[in-house]
């Protein structure tokens, strides 16, 4: 895996996934990485780590994805690792009100470790395909995201593959790499042709951009 | 509402519990596809299951391979030769070399001996993807071909080992009931060696139960399990409401790839295995409110259920969480921190080259790493919490469990060190093979990623237990032999007291970094602070009975006397 490194060192960003157990953190990562979905993923104990190169707007960056255990008691193990992450994705399940109420605690952890300014906070409402079981409305989610000062709010469905790439595209846009207009592409060859690089430029799946950009 | 749902669901299962359990045991598993059924050979008398017996009677490799007695397969001469190997070479890695001779046995085996006939409504094609415990053979790290290539050898190894076990039992005058012994020989170096080389799969439940002294525990607590279940159904939704909900969410996330935990297309009820798992975990949460339910216990109980009945699984879970991993699953997870601190001390001692790569220099002095546990400990913590379930492939996990119940928790530390050693080797090999990497000095960040990646993926590829057992764990040159249970217990006490001291000191100095309980693991204090909090008590490993150790222990005793 390490062999895929290009000659120049890529800029790396740490992204940590937080949120209640069973809301779909592992599922979100798996959908993004492999574009697959299972009804049940083995529960994550401790932390899982994945690294991926992402391509967008002629630029390539390296993402480190940290998948965490959701049970409350594991919160005591995680904070120190949040410290140097650039992005914190706090996930809830739109069919589970409790998981929504719980995001406050995760956000609190992030802020006490990272401070308000230094982290891109994303609130993600997953499982939005389960319309009949919905317990948290999109508006509620948006409102909460505003209160918590989150840069991104989005609803996703990892089952339907809805808005997942979109989420990562939005995240990428907040990174300094994509905000400077004068940056030169890191790689002149088209890196998206490489099998281990995720190209999120094209929107070739049935994703829609319905959510607001707070 | 979720809690209520879980509670009512539980209540109804408890009501049906007695009926359910009898049903399960009587017919083994009416709805769970029973792989054994498919392989049940004619020569083997059908075991009538009772409460004391394992629910899933893991199929004997011997019978499934041949359908005839092992004795017909292996002549006496060869057997003696094998035995010789055992006696002479002991724990040495060469031992299996002798065993290896036997693998040239001309008998031909099918590539996948565990799957030969269709069972019930499951086609043989489907079954061929599952191993003898119902786990999927291949995954993203291991291909079906790799699996079969390995299993072809390993299944023969298992047959040979079983034969040796049978001899050992016979010599010890122990008879097996229905092919499964209910007692094992007294503890000895030889027995330890046998355990380290693997207990026959179909005896595992019984052997674990025996070595962990489960019956003792059960005898002292007759009827407790049933009372707990009754209590749980009465109190459901109240005190342990949160636990119930968390358990409920994890049931289907326990071995979703295992056939016994899956709902089959024609099933109307949820799998019996899931029902048992729910009862065991809920009963435990009532039994030990200090722990309640902690994620990872679902994997412990789940694996136990494949080898033991519900009640025994429950008591084994009690034994694991109290005797082997004290405090590890507690609400504050302090036991995790202590064990990770111990592991870090061990890494420093046994993997001195790897040590500087995982602990930042500024934390390496003054034992600071015991509080500011290095990032990799969040990965290695799960190795302990689930006793390697899901961390390494199943046959390797089971071999670790064999040792765990015979040798207690120090085996988990030895295993972790061996695993880190393999990671270290993998990283070095990867660099060697990659010219671009060889010529480049990696930044600290890249190095960290490299290590994380190795720690994450290397264990998942350890399909062959021998790879770690013979080549690292019990190899003489990588002398982990001094690291015994006594040492680990001493080490645990040391780390506990060091962590406590710093916490107390911080409290007294009013330097509590944050009112937030969650910051506990990561107390923000400088090296000077740590230095003044702790005297220069450095942990001394027992390298052998040298003068240095002797002095250390005298020093320790003097210190104790002074304290008094």
XYZ file of C-alpha atoms in Angstrom, chain A residues 4-210:
207
model
C 1.669 3.749 -4.250
C 3.237 6.897 -2.989
C 4.163 9.383 -5.641
C 7.566 10.965 -5.735
C 6.355 14.134 -4.119
C 4.906 13.810 -0.728
C 1.165 14.404 -0.700
C -0.533 16.653 1.743
C -2.265 14.525 4.327
C -5.435 15.161 6.203
C -6.730 13.310 9.194
C -10.446 12.707 9.314
C -12.011 11.187 12.400
C -15.473 9.591 12.394
C -17.426 9.899 15.613
C -20.946 9.119 16.738
C -23.132 6.563 18.438
C -22.730 2.885 17.932
C -24.497 1.541 14.855
C -25.192 4.867 13.124
C -23.112 3.853 10.124
C -19.588 5.180 10.540
C -17.925 2.044 9.181
C -20.581 1.849 6.500
C -19.909 5.433 5.420
C -16.208 4.714 5.074
C -16.788 1.466 3.226
C -19.171 3.155 0.788
C -16.647 5.881 0.145
C -13.669 3.560 -0.192
C -15.112 0.565 -2.004
C -18.575 1.683 -3.055
C -20.161 -1.340 -1.402
C -22.712 -1.849 1.332
C -23.625 -4.578 3.795
C -26.586 -4.620 6.132
C -24.375 -5.463 9.058
C -20.788 -4.600 9.680
C -18.854 -6.092 12.521
C -18.846 -3.687 15.447
C -15.709 -1.542 15.545
C -13.681 -1.972 18.707
C -11.160 0.726 19.515
C -10.175 2.315 16.259
C -9.786 1.366 12.608
C -7.484 3.152 10.288
C -7.647 3.555 6.526
C -5.635 5.669 4.211
C -6.746 6.801 0.783
C -5.602 9.113 -1.958
C -8.289 11.399 -3.289
C -8.365 13.351 -6.497
C -10.345 16.520 -7.057
C -9.891 19.599 -9.251
C -6.525 18.457 -10.573
C -5.202 18.022 -7.095
C -4.402 14.953 -5.145
C -4.473 14.684 -1.396
C -4.035 11.847 1.025
C -6.785 11.147 3.505
C -6.366 9.234 6.712
C -9.706 7.969 7.897
C -10.116 7.030 11.545
C -13.136 4.919 12.349
C -13.976 4.775 16.043
C -16.024 2.644 18.413
C -19.365 4.239 19.206
C -20.141 3.077 22.702
C -20.093 5.830 25.264
C -17.296 4.402 27.387
C -14.920 4.440 24.423
C -15.130 8.221 24.361
C -12.526 8.273 27.114
C -10.017 6.585 24.815
C -10.515 8.706 21.758
C -9.984 12.414 22.533
C -6.200 12.468 22.350
C -6.348 11.167 18.820
C -8.755 13.834 17.794
C -6.148 16.419 18.628
C -4.430 16.557 15.297
C -7.298 15.686 13.006
C -8.331 18.307 10.498
C -11.852 17.104 10.020
C -14.282 15.584 12.481
C -17.324 13.861 11.045
C -19.990 13.359 13.673
C -22.595 10.919 12.443
C -26.116 10.235 13.673
C -28.883 7.972 12.489
C -31.993 9.837 11.291
C -34.123 6.928 12.521
C -32.716 7.137 16.044
C -33.420 10.269 18.042
C -30.996 9.317 20.797
C -28.099 9.108 18.393
C -29.021 12.642 17.319
C -29.137 13.972 20.858
C -25.814 12.362 21.498
C -23.908 14.299 18.866
C -23.595 17.198 21.321
C -21.267 15.124 23.472
C -19.085 14.137 20.563
C -18.905 17.710 19.337
C -18.010 18.812 22.854
C -15.117 16.331 22.830
C -13.890 17.621 19.508
C -14.056 21.248 20.579
C -12.334 20.675 23.902
C -9.511 18.886 22.131
C -9.207 20.849 18.963
C -10.780 24.214 19.664
C -13.536 25.723 17.533
C -11.359 27.186 14.850
C -8.979 24.406 14.072
C -11.286 21.715 12.933
C -13.741 21.297 10.132
C -16.809 19.950 11.878
C -19.311 17.970 9.805
C -22.657 16.715 10.988
C -23.951 13.763 9.001
C -27.440 12.286 9.268
C -27.208 8.788 7.873
C -29.850 6.219 6.834
C -32.066 8.788 5.137
C -33.407 6.056 2.843
C -35.474 4.762 5.774
C -38.197 7.377 5.335
C -40.834 5.487 7.341
C -38.651 5.183 10.394
C -37.360 8.702 10.429
C -37.266 10.325 13.873
C -35.144 13.356 13.085
C -36.189 15.753 10.361
C -33.743 17.342 7.982
C -34.649 20.760 9.411
C -33.833 19.627 12.934
C -30.506 18.406 11.694
C -29.763 21.664 9.910
C -30.700 23.674 12.939
C -28.494 21.634 15.218
C -25.591 21.923 12.804
C -25.966 25.691 12.853
C -26.094 25.827 16.634
C -23.015 23.652 16.874
C -21.288 25.832 14.314
C -20.651 22.973 11.958
C -19.197 23.857 8.569
C -21.024 21.061 6.820
C -24.368 19.396 7.303
C -25.549 16.660 5.020
C -27.905 13.709 5.030
C -26.624 10.503 3.508
C -27.694 6.969 2.816
C -24.839 4.541 2.705
C -27.296 1.855 1.646
C -28.469 3.778 -1.407
C -25.072 5.348 -1.973
C -26.659 8.755 -1.605
C -24.580 11.871 -0.953
C -21.495 9.996 0.234
C -19.146 11.270 -2.448
C -20.800 14.584 -2.072
C -19.863 14.660 1.586
C -16.236 14.088 0.796
C -16.314 16.630 -1.993
C -17.673 19.206 0.423
C -15.014 18.329 2.931
C -12.289 18.618 0.342
C -13.509 22.095 -0.598
C -12.944 23.283 2.940
C -9.312 22.174 2.947
C -6.655 24.810 2.259
C -5.483 22.806 -0.750
C -8.636 23.650 -2.645
C -9.104 27.186 -1.463
C -5.957 28.696 -2.850
C -6.513 29.541 -6.490
C -2.869 29.693 -7.418
C -1.847 26.167 -6.482
C -0.215 24.060 -9.090
C -1.389 20.469 -9.414
C 0.869 18.136 -7.492
C 0.924 15.594 -10.225
C 0.814 16.378 -13.907
C -0.260 12.918 -14.891
C -3.914 12.190 -14.396
C -3.806 10.339 -11.124
C -7.415 9.288 -11.119
C -6.535 6.536 -13.537
C -4.669 4.808 -10.806
C -6.731 2.120 -9.193
C -6.131 3.222 -5.622
C -7.060 6.824 -6.113
C -10.624 7.911 -5.595
C -11.702 10.485 -8.097
C -14.567 12.500 -6.724
C -14.690 15.073 -9.474
C -17.303 13.390 -11.608
C -20.697 12.831 -10.195
C -21.482 9.590 -11.921
C -23.755 8.044 -9.347
C -27.300 8.944 -8.592
C -26.375 11.420 -5.949
C -28.232 14.634 -5.650
C -27.179 17.779 -4.003
C -30.212 18.531 -1.954
